[in-house]
Amino acid sequence: MNPSHCRLAADSLKRFEFAEQEPQQPFAVEPGLEQFLKDTSQSGDATEEEIEFLKALKFRGKQPAPSYYYGELQNLRDPLHFPACSATRRIRLIEAVRGPLGSKGMPHGRNF
């Protein structure tokens, strides 16, 4: 076999993964998120993109308090987590790791 073919094949390897997902259902706003959004002292400056991110968080059998969503919003904005990024870029970075908003099977503990 020609050595150049081996090199070409090694560079073009791709890895595909499959994840089991629940059927898409209309978003039901969590009670804690609804309370958080009504309290403008906590959520008044949240962007539409940030709110969509919070709505996409899924919990199995748990209902977080409004303070959870406030903390999640602050974590999303914290420059220690995402230095030199706009809120839009932070969400894109998170989606790159977790998958698109609303996806199941997030790898680091946010899928309760």
Short mmCIF file of the C-alpha atoms (twelve columns), coordinates in Angstrom:
data_MODEL
# 
_entry.id   MODEL 
# 
loop_
_atom_site.group_PDB 
_atom_site.id 
_atom_site.type_symbol 
_atom_site.label_atom_id 
_atom_site.label_alt_id 
_atom_site.label_comp_id 
_atom_site.label_asym_id 
_atom_site.label_seq_id 
_atom_site.Cartn_x 
_atom_site.Cartn_y 
_atom_site.Cartn_z 
_atom_site.pdbx_PDB_model_num 
ATOM 1   C CA . MET A 1   0.000   0.000  0.000  1 
ATOM 2   C CA . ASN A 2   1.219   3.464  -0.817 1 
ATOM 3   C CA . PRO A 3   2.320   5.316  2.386  1 
ATOM 4   C CA . SER A 4   0.492   8.476  1.298  1 
ATOM 5   C CA . HIS A 5   -2.815  6.537  1.393  1 
ATOM 6   C CA . CYS A 6   -2.178  5.480  4.992  1 
ATOM 7   C CA . ARG A 7   -1.574  9.050  6.041  1 
ATOM 8   C CA . LEU A 8   -4.732  10.236 4.265  1 
ATOM 9   C CA . ALA A 9   -6.837  7.562  5.964  1 
ATOM 10  C CA . ALA A 10  -5.430  8.318  9.417  1 
ATOM 11  C CA . ASP A 11  -6.231  12.016 9.082  1 
ATOM 12  C CA . SER A 12  -9.817  11.448 7.999  1 
ATOM 13  C CA . LEU A 13  -11.048 9.233  10.844 1 
ATOM 14  C CA . LYS A 14  -14.359 10.331 12.282 1 
ATOM 15  C CA . ARG A 15  -16.118 9.254  15.439 1 
ATOM 16  C CA . PHE A 16  -19.889 9.060  15.610 1 
ATOM 17  C CA . GLU A 17  -21.882 8.654  18.807 1 
ATOM 18  C CA . PHE A 18  -25.552 8.101  19.422 1 
ATOM 19  C CA . ALA A 19  -27.532 9.265  22.410 1 
ATOM 20  C CA . GLU A 20  -30.959 8.090  23.450 1 
ATOM 21  C CA . GLN A 21  -33.420 10.971 23.620 1 
ATOM 22  C CA . GLU A 22  -36.946 11.383 24.841 1 
ATOM 23  C CA . PRO A 23  -39.507 12.502 22.249 1 
ATOM 24  C CA . GLN A 24  -39.640 16.254 21.863 1 
ATOM 25  C CA . GLN A 25  -42.414 17.729 23.967 1 
ATOM 26  C CA . PRO A 26  -43.556 21.317 24.170 1 
ATOM 27  C CA . PHE A 27  -41.626 23.245 26.762 1 
ATOM 28  C CA . ALA A 28  -43.395 23.389 30.091 1 
ATOM 29  C CA . VAL A 29  -41.885 26.217 32.105 1 
ATOM 30  C CA . GLU A 30  -40.709 24.978 35.497 1 
ATOM 31  C CA . PRO A 31  -42.488 26.685 38.418 1 
ATOM 32  C CA . GLY A 32  -39.170 27.920 39.842 1 
ATOM 33  C CA . LEU A 33  -38.181 29.420 36.491 1 
ATOM 34  C CA . GLU A 34  -41.571 31.073 36.171 1 
ATOM 35  C CA . GLN A 35  -41.142 32.671 39.619 1 
ATOM 36  C CA . PHE A 36  -37.584 33.696 38.739 1 
ATOM 37  C CA . LEU A 37  -38.756 35.385 35.525 1 
ATOM 38  C CA . LYS A 38  -41.522 37.261 37.367 1 
ATOM 39  C CA . ASP A 39  -39.005 38.676 39.862 1 
ATOM 40  C CA . THR A 40  -37.439 41.463 37.814 1 
ATOM 41  C CA . SER A 41  -34.921 42.189 40.576 1 
ATOM 42  C CA . GLN A 42  -33.300 38.849 39.661 1 
ATOM 43  C CA . SER A 43  -34.156 38.361 35.993 1 
ATOM 44  C CA . GLY A 44  -34.778 41.900 34.735 1 
ATOM 45  C CA . ASP A 45  -31.596 42.122 32.658 1 
ATOM 46  C CA . ALA A 46  -31.628 38.547 31.308 1 
ATOM 47  C CA . THR A 47  -31.414 38.380 27.527 1 
ATOM 48  C CA . GLU A 48  -33.784 36.282 25.413 1 
ATOM 49  C CA . GLU A 49  -30.923 33.913 24.634 1 
ATOM 50  C CA . GLU A 50  -30.120 33.468 28.342 1 
ATOM 51  C CA . ILE A 51  -33.800 32.843 29.130 1 
ATOM 52  C CA . GLU A 52  -33.993 30.226 26.364 1 
ATOM 53  C CA . PHE A 53  -30.916 28.561 27.847 1 
ATOM 54  C CA . LEU A 54  -32.571 28.455 31.290 1 
ATOM 55  C CA . LYS A 55  -35.802 27.091 29.797 1 
ATOM 56  C CA . ALA A 56  -33.872 24.309 28.085 1 
ATOM 57  C CA . LEU A 57  -32.454 22.945 31.352 1 
ATOM 58  C CA . LYS A 58  -34.115 19.626 32.165 1 
ATOM 59  C CA . PHE A 59  -34.677 18.089 35.573 1 
ATOM 60  C CA . ARG A 60  -35.861 14.586 36.354 1 
ATOM 61  C CA . GLY A 61  -38.233 14.559 39.290 1 
ATOM 62  C CA . LYS A 62  -36.848 17.760 40.822 1 
ATOM 63  C CA . GLN A 63  -38.135 21.308 40.792 1 
ATOM 64  C CA . PRO A 64  -35.421 23.881 41.446 1 
ATOM 65  C CA . ALA A 65  -36.169 27.068 43.350 1 
ATOM 66  C CA . PRO A 66  -35.998 30.503 41.683 1 
ATOM 67  C CA . SER A 67  -32.623 31.037 43.361 1 
ATOM 68  C CA . TYR A 68  -31.218 28.104 41.347 1 
ATOM 69  C CA . TYR A 69  -31.983 29.917 38.092 1 
ATOM 70  C CA . TYR A 70  -30.448 33.112 39.424 1 
ATOM 71  C CA . GLY A 71  -27.255 31.203 40.265 1 
ATOM 72  C CA . GLU A 72  -27.238 29.495 36.865 1 
ATOM 73  C CA . LEU A 73  -27.589 32.875 35.153 1 
ATOM 74  C CA . GLN A 74  -24.705 34.279 37.199 1 
ATOM 75  C CA . ASN A 75  -22.552 31.243 36.345 1 
ATOM 76  C CA . LEU A 76  -23.317 31.773 32.672 1 
ATOM 77  C CA . ARG A 77  -22.167 35.384 32.919 1 
ATOM 78  C CA . ASP A 78  -19.162 34.817 35.163 1 
ATOM 79  C CA . PRO A 79  -15.951 35.779 33.333 1 
ATOM 80  C CA . LEU A 80  -14.044 33.192 35.370 1 
ATOM 81  C CA . HIS A 81  -15.978 30.475 33.546 1 
ATOM 82  C CA . PHE A 82  -15.905 32.147 30.134 1 
ATOM 83  C CA . PRO A 83  -13.188 34.797 29.989 1 
ATOM 84  C CA . ALA A 84  -13.550 37.552 27.406 1 
ATOM 85  C CA . CYS A 85  -16.848 36.242 26.000 1 
ATOM 86  C CA . SER A 86  -20.170 37.838 25.296 1 
ATOM 87  C CA . ALA A 87  -23.284 36.098 26.639 1 
ATOM 88  C CA . THR A 88  -24.027 34.816 23.131 1 
ATOM 89  C CA . ARG A 89  -20.557 33.323 22.793 1 
ATOM 90  C CA . ARG A 90  -20.816 31.743 26.277 1 
ATOM 91  C CA . ILE A 91  -24.013 29.977 25.298 1 
ATOM 92  C CA . ARG A 92  -22.405 28.743 22.069 1 
ATOM 93  C CA . LEU A 93  -19.443 27.426 24.068 1 
ATOM 94  C CA . ILE A 94  -21.775 25.605 26.454 1 
ATOM 95  C CA . GLU A 95  -23.739 24.142 23.536 1 
ATOM 96  C CA . ALA A 96  -20.482 22.914 21.995 1 
ATOM 97  C CA . VAL A 97  -19.881 20.848 25.135 1 
ATOM 98  C CA . ARG A 98  -23.419 19.937 26.162 1 
ATOM 99  C CA . GLY A 99  -25.124 19.806 22.800 1 
ATOM 100 C CA . PRO A 100 -27.891 22.029 21.457 1 
ATOM 101 C CA . LEU A 101 -30.243 23.676 23.896 1 
ATOM 102 C CA . GLY A 102 -32.728 21.170 25.173 1 
ATOM 103 C CA . SER A 103 -30.647 18.108 24.368 1 
ATOM 104 C CA . LYS A 104 -30.624 15.190 26.770 1 
ATOM 105 C CA . GLY A 105 -27.578 13.406 28.071 1 
ATOM 106 C CA . MET A 106 -25.519 16.426 29.064 1 
ATOM 107 C CA . PRO A 107 -22.190 15.074 30.246 1 
ATOM 108 C CA . HIS A 108 -21.516 17.085 33.358 1 
ATOM 109 C CA . GLY A 109 -24.304 16.836 35.851 1 
ATOM 110 C CA . ARG A 110 -26.818 19.396 34.652 1 
ATOM 111 C CA . ASN A 111 -29.239 16.698 33.503 1 
ATOM 112 C CA . PHE A 112 -30.764 15.881 36.875 1 
# 
